[in-house]
XYZ file of C-alpha atoms in Angstrom:
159
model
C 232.546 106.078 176.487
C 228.785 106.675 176.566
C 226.823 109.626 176.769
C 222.759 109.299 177.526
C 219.882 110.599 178.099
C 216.508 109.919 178.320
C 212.756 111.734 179.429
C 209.531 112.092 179.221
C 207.396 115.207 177.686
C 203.517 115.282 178.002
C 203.551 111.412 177.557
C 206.669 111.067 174.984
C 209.344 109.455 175.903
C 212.521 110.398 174.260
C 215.929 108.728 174.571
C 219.345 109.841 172.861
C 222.588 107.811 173.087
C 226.513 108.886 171.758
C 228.770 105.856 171.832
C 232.457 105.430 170.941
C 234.415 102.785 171.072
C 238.403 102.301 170.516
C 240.526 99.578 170.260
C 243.715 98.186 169.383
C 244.423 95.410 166.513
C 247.244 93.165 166.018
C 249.920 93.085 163.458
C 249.778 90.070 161.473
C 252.080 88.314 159.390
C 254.440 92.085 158.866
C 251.207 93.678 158.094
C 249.567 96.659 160.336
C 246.204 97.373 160.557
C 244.047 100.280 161.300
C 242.695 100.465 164.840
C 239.023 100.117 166.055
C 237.610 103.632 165.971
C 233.652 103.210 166.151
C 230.786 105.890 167.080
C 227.114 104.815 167.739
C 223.854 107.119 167.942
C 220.962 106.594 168.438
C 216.767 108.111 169.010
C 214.303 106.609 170.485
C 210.826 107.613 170.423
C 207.872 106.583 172.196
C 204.110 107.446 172.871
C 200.776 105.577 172.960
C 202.004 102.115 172.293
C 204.093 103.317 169.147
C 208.196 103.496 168.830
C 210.576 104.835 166.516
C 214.057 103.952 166.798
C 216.767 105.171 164.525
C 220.611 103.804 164.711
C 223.878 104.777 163.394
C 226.707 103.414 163.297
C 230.640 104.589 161.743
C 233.730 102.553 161.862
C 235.647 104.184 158.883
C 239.081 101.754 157.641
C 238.794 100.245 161.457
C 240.712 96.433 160.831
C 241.521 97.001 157.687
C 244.957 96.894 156.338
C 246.896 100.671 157.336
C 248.841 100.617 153.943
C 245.479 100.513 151.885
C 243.953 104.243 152.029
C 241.779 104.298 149.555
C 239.526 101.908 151.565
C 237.084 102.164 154.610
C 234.471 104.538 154.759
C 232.174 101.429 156.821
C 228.477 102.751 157.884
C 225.821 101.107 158.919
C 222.251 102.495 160.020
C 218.943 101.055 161.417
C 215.423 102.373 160.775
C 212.847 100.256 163.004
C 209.489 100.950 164.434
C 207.197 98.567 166.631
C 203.914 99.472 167.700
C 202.452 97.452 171.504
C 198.593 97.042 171.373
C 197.417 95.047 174.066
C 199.127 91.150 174.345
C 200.072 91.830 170.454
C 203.043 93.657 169.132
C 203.779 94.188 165.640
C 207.211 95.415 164.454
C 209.388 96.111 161.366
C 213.288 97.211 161.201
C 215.360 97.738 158.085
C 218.986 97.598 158.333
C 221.946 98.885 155.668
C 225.327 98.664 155.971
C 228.367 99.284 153.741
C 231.810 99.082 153.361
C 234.613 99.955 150.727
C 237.517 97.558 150.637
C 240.276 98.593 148.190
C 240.713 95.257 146.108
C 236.979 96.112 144.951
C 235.778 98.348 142.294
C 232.541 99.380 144.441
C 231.495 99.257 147.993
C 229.687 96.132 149.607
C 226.554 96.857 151.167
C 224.125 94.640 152.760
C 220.236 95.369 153.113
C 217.303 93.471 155.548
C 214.102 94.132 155.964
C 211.835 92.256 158.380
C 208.587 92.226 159.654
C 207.340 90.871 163.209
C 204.038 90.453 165.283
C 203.974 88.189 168.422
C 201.480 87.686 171.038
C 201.669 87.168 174.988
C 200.017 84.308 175.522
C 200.117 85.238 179.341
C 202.284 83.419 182.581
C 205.629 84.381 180.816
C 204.336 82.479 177.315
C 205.293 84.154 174.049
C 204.479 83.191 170.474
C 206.114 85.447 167.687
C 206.692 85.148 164.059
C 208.693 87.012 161.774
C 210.072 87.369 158.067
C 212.841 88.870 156.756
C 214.427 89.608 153.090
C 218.018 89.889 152.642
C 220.518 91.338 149.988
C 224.374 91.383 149.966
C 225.808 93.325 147.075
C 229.675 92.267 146.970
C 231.929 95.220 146.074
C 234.236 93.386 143.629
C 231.552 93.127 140.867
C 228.645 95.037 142.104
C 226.373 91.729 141.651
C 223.637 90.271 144.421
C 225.846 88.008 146.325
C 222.840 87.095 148.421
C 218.900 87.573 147.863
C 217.081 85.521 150.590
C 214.070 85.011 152.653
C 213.445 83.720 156.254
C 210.695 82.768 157.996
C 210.261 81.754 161.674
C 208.077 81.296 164.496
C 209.348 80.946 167.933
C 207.347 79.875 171.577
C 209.245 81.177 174.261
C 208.699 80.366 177.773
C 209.648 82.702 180.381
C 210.200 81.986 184.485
């Protein structure tokens, strides 16, 4: 189920979404595990070429296993804001999750930050590039499981 909205006040736009989403999972080799139980919301906010978007995300012990209950708790949120000048945009968006599984003596959490700016070259022609960081903290010994970097640049034709 989704529940919307979105309008415009003196030249900004607003938009605000509720999402839920249910599902059943399987049991698998004797074991039962929790079903999908997710809610998503959501702003958006626009004006003069700027926008502010903010995402949220809860799944609690969804897929995990149901005799575990000191697990779950899984969240995830994104921050990201883009701002439209012309043929160039420029954008950034962080993004966090986490999770507890019960096997670990801390939550896992994963964090990205990346940075954008792309031009319209004109006649459906794109150029963009982009960089992102990311870090994956595992839960089991609360250590960087992953620090990286990427760096792209895409042409995109479009008809």
């Amino acid at each position: 189920a989704v529940i919307s909205y979105s309008g415009n006040f003196e030249g900004v736009d607003v938009g605000l979404t509720y999402g839920r989403l249910q599902g059943n999972t399987e049991i698998s080799a004797g074991s039962e595990y929790n079903d999908l139980d997710a809610q998503v919301y959501s702003v958006r906010v626009a004006a003069a070429g700027f926008t502010a978007i903010y995402k949220n995300h809860t799944y609690g012990d969804s897929g995990l296993i149901k005799s575990d209950t000191v697990d779950g708790d899984g969240e995830g949120s994104v921050y990201a804001v883009r701002y439209d000048m012309g043929n160039f945009s420029l954008g950034y968006v962080h993004t966090e999750t986490s999770i507890k599984i019960s096997t670990n003596a801390a939550e896992s959490s994963a964090e990205t930050d990346t940075f954008g700016l792309g031009y319209n070259l004109g006649g459906g022609v794109m150029i963009e590039f982009a960089h992102g960081s990311i870090e994956e903290t595992g839960g089991a010994d609360s250590l960087k499981d992953t620090e990286a970097d990427i760096t792209l640049a895409k042409l995109s034709f479009g008809f």
